[in-house]
Short mmCIF file of C-alpha atoms and ligand atoms in Angstrom, two decimals:
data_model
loop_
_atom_site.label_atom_id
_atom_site.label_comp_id
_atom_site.label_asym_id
_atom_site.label_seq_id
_atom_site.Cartn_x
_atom_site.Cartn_y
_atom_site.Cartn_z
CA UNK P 1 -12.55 10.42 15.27
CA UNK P 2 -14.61 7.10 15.84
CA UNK P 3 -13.50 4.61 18.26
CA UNK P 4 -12.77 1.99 15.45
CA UNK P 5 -10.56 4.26 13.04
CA UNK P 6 -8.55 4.70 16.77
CA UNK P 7 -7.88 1.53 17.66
CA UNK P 8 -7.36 0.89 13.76
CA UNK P 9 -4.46 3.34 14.40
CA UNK P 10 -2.74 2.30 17.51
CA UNK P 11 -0.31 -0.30 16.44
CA UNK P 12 1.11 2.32 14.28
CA UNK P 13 1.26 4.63 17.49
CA UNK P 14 3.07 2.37 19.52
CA UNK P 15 5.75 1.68 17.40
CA UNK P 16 6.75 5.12 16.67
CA UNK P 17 8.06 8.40 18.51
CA UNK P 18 6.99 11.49 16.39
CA UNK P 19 9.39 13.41 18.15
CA UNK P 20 11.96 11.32 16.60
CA UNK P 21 10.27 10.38 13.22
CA UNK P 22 8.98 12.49 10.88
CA UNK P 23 5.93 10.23 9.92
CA UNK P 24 2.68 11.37 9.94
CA UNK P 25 1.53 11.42 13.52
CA UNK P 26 -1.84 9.86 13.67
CA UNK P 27 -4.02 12.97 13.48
CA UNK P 28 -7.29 12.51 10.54
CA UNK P 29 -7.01 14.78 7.99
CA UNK P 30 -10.01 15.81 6.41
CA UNK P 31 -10.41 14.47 2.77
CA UNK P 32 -13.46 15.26 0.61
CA UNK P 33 -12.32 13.50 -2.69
CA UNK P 34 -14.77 10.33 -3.50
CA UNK P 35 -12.19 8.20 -5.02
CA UNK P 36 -10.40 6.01 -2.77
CA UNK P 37 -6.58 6.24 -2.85
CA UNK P 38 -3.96 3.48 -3.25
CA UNK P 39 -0.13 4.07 -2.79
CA UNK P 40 2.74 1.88 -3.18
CA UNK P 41 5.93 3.14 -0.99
CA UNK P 42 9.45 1.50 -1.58
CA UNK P 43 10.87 1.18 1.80
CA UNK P 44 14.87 0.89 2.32
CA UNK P 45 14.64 -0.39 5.12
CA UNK P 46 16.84 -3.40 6.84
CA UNK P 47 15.39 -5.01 4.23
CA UNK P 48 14.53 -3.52 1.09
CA UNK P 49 10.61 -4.08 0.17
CA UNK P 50 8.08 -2.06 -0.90
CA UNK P 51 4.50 -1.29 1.14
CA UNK P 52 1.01 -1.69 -0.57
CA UNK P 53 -1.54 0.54 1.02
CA UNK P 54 -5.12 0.61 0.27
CA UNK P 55 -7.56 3.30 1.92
CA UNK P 56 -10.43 1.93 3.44
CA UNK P 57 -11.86 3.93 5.84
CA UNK P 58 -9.81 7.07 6.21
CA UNK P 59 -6.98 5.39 6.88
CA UNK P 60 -4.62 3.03 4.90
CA UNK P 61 -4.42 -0.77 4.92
CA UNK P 62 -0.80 -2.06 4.42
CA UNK P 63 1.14 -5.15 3.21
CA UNK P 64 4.61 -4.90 3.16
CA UNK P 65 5.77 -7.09 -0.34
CA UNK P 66 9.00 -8.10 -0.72
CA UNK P 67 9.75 -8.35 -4.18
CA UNK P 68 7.06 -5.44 -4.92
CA UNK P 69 4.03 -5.49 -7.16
CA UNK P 70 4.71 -7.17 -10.54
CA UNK P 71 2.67 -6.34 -13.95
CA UNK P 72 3.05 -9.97 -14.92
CA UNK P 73 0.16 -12.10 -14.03
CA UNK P 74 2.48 -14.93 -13.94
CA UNK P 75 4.25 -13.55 -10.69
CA UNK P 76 2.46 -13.80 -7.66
CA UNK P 77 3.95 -11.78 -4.91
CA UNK P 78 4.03 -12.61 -1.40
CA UNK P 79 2.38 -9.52 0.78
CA UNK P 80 2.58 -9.31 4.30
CA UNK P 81 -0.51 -7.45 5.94
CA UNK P 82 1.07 -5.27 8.78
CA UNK P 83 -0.48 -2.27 10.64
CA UNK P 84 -3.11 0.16 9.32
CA UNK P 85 -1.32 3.53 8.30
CA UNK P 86 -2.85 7.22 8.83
CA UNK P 87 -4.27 8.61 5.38
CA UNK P 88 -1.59 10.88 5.58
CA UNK P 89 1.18 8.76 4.88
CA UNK P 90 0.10 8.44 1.38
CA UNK P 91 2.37 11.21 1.29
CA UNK P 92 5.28 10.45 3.43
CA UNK P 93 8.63 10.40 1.41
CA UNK P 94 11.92 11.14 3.63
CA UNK P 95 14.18 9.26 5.52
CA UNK P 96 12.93 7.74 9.17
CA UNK P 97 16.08 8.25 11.44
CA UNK P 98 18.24 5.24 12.98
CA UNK P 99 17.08 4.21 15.86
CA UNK P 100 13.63 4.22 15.07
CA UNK P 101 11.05 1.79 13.69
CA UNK P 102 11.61 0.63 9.96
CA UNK P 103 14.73 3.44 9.62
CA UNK P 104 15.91 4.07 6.31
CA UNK P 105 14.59 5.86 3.18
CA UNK P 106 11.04 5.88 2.10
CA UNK P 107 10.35 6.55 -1.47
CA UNK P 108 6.39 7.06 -2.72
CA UNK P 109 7.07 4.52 -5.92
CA UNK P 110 3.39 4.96 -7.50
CA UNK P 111 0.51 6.68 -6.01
CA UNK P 112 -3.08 6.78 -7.49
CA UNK P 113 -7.08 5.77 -7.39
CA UNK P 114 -8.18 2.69 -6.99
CA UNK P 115 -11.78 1.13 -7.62
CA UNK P 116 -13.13 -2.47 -6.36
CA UNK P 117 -13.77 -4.54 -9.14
CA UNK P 118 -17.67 -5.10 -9.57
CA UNK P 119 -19.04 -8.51 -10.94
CA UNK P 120 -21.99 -8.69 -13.09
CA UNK P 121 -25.03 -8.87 -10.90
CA UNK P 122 -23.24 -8.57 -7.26
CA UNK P 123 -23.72 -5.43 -5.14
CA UNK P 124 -20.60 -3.37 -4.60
CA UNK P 125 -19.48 -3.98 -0.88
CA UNK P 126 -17.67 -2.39 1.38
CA UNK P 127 -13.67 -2.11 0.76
CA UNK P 128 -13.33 -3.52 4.56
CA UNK P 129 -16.22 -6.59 3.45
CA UNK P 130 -13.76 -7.85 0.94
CA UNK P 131 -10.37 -7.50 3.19
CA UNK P 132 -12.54 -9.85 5.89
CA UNK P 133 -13.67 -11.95 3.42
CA UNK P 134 -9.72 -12.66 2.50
CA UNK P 135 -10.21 -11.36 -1.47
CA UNK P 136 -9.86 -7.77 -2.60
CA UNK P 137 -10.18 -7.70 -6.80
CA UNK P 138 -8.90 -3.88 -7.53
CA UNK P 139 -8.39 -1.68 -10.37
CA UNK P 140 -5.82 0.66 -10.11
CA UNK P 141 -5.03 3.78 -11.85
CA UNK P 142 -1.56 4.78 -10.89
CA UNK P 143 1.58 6.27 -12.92
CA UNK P 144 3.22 2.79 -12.89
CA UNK P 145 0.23 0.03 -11.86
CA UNK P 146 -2.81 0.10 -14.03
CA UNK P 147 -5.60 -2.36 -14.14
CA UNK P 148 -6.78 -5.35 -12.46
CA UNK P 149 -5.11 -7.03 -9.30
CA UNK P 150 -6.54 -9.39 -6.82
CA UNK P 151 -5.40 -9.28 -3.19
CA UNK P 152 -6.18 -13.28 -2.03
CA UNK P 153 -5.59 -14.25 2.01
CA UNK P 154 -3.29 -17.81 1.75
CA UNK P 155 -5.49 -20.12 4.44
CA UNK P 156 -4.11 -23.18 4.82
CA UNK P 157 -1.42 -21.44 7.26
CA UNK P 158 -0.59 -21.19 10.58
CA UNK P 159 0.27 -17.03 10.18
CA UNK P 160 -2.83 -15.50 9.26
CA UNK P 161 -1.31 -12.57 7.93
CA UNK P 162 0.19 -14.05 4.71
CA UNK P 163 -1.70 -12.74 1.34
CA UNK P 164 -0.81 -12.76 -2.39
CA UNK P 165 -0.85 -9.56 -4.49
CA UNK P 166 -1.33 -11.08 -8.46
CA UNK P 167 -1.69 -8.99 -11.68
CA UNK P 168 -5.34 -9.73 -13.51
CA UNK P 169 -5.06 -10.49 -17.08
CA UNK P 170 -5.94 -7.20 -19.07
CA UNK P 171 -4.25 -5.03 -21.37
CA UNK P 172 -2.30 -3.67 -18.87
CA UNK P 173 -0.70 -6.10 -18.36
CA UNK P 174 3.08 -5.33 -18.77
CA UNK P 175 5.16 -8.28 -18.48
CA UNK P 176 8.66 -7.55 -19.81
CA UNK P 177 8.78 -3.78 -19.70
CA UNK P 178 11.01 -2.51 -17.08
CA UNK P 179 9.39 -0.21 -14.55
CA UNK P 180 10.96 3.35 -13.67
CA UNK P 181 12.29 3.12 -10.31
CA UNK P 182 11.99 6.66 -9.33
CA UNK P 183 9.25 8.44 -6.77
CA UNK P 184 6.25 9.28 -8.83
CA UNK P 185 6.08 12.23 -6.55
CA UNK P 186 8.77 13.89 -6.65
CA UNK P 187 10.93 11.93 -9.78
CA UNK P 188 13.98 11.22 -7.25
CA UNK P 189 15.72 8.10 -7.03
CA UNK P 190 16.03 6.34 -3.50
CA UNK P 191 19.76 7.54 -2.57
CA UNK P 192 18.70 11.63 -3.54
CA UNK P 193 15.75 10.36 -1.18
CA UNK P 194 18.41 9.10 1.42
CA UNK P 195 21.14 12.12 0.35
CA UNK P 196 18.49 14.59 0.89
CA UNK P 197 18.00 13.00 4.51
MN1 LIG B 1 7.83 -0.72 5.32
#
């Protein structure tokens, strides 16, 4: 494991006891697929909200968004950039005990590939490039999400941490169809999630 992926990891280390929790400790797995994943987790937790994780690097980059991802352009959702997540917890789908950090149920709402976006004429960077740079423009292939959506870092603020998750226009673009509300893993609502402890 690199220094950088490490120290990418340790917030998420801190916070939890994985002899209490059973999250994904922070151990790499070893992935060979090209395609970089995206997953969208709906999180019961105090609050209900749902968390937006995009891998970059072997591990996953996380906003937590309130109101979760909308297919309506017209709805820009407020997303919260919190602590890098092991690749692993793509995966994760269970209940994190009381007591612990974010308890509650955790449901894996829409999983999938995503690509960057490429503009005519402009090299390809680096996912990480664009998450500096305060824009990520995405394509997603997921069972519920689909197309374009543009990650964009508000500024003109005093927490840095503050982005907005927005639907592109395309014609995926879904604006008054309801969207299943059950795991796209394993087709269970949140309380058989939370029943099933
Ligand atoms: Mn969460």
């Amino acid at each position: 494991m690199s220094p950088a992926k490490k120290d990418s990891l340790n917030l998420y280390k801190k916070k939890r006891n994985f002899e209490q929790t059973p999250e994904p400790s922070a151990a790499q797995s070893k992935k060979k697929e090209k395609e970089l994943l995206f997953v969208v987790q709906k999180h019961q937790a105090s609050h209900l909200h749902y968390d937006f994780r995009l891998e970059m690097d072997g591990v996953l980059v996380s906003w937590a968004v309130p109101k979760g991802p909308s297919r309506n352009p017209v709805e820009k959702r407020l997303a919260v950039q919190t602590e890098d997540h092991p690749f692993d917890y793509a995966y994760f789908e269970g209940v994190i005990p009381e007591g612990n950090y974010g308890a509650g149920g955790v449901m894996v709402w829409d999983i999938g590939t995503y690509t960057l976006l490429k503009k005519n004429n402009q090299r390809l960077l680096k996912p990480r490039d664009y998450l500096k740079a305060g824009q990520i423009e995405i394509v997603l292939n997921g069972k519920k999400l689909q197309g374009g959506y543009v990650l964009v870092k508000l500024k003109k603020q005093s927490v840095k941490k503050n982005w907005l998750l927005i639907k592109m226009s395309d014609e995926y673009v879904k604006a008054k169809k309801r969207i299943n509300n059950r795991s796209a893993l394993s087709n269970r609502t949140m309380k058989q999630i939370m029943q099933a402890g």
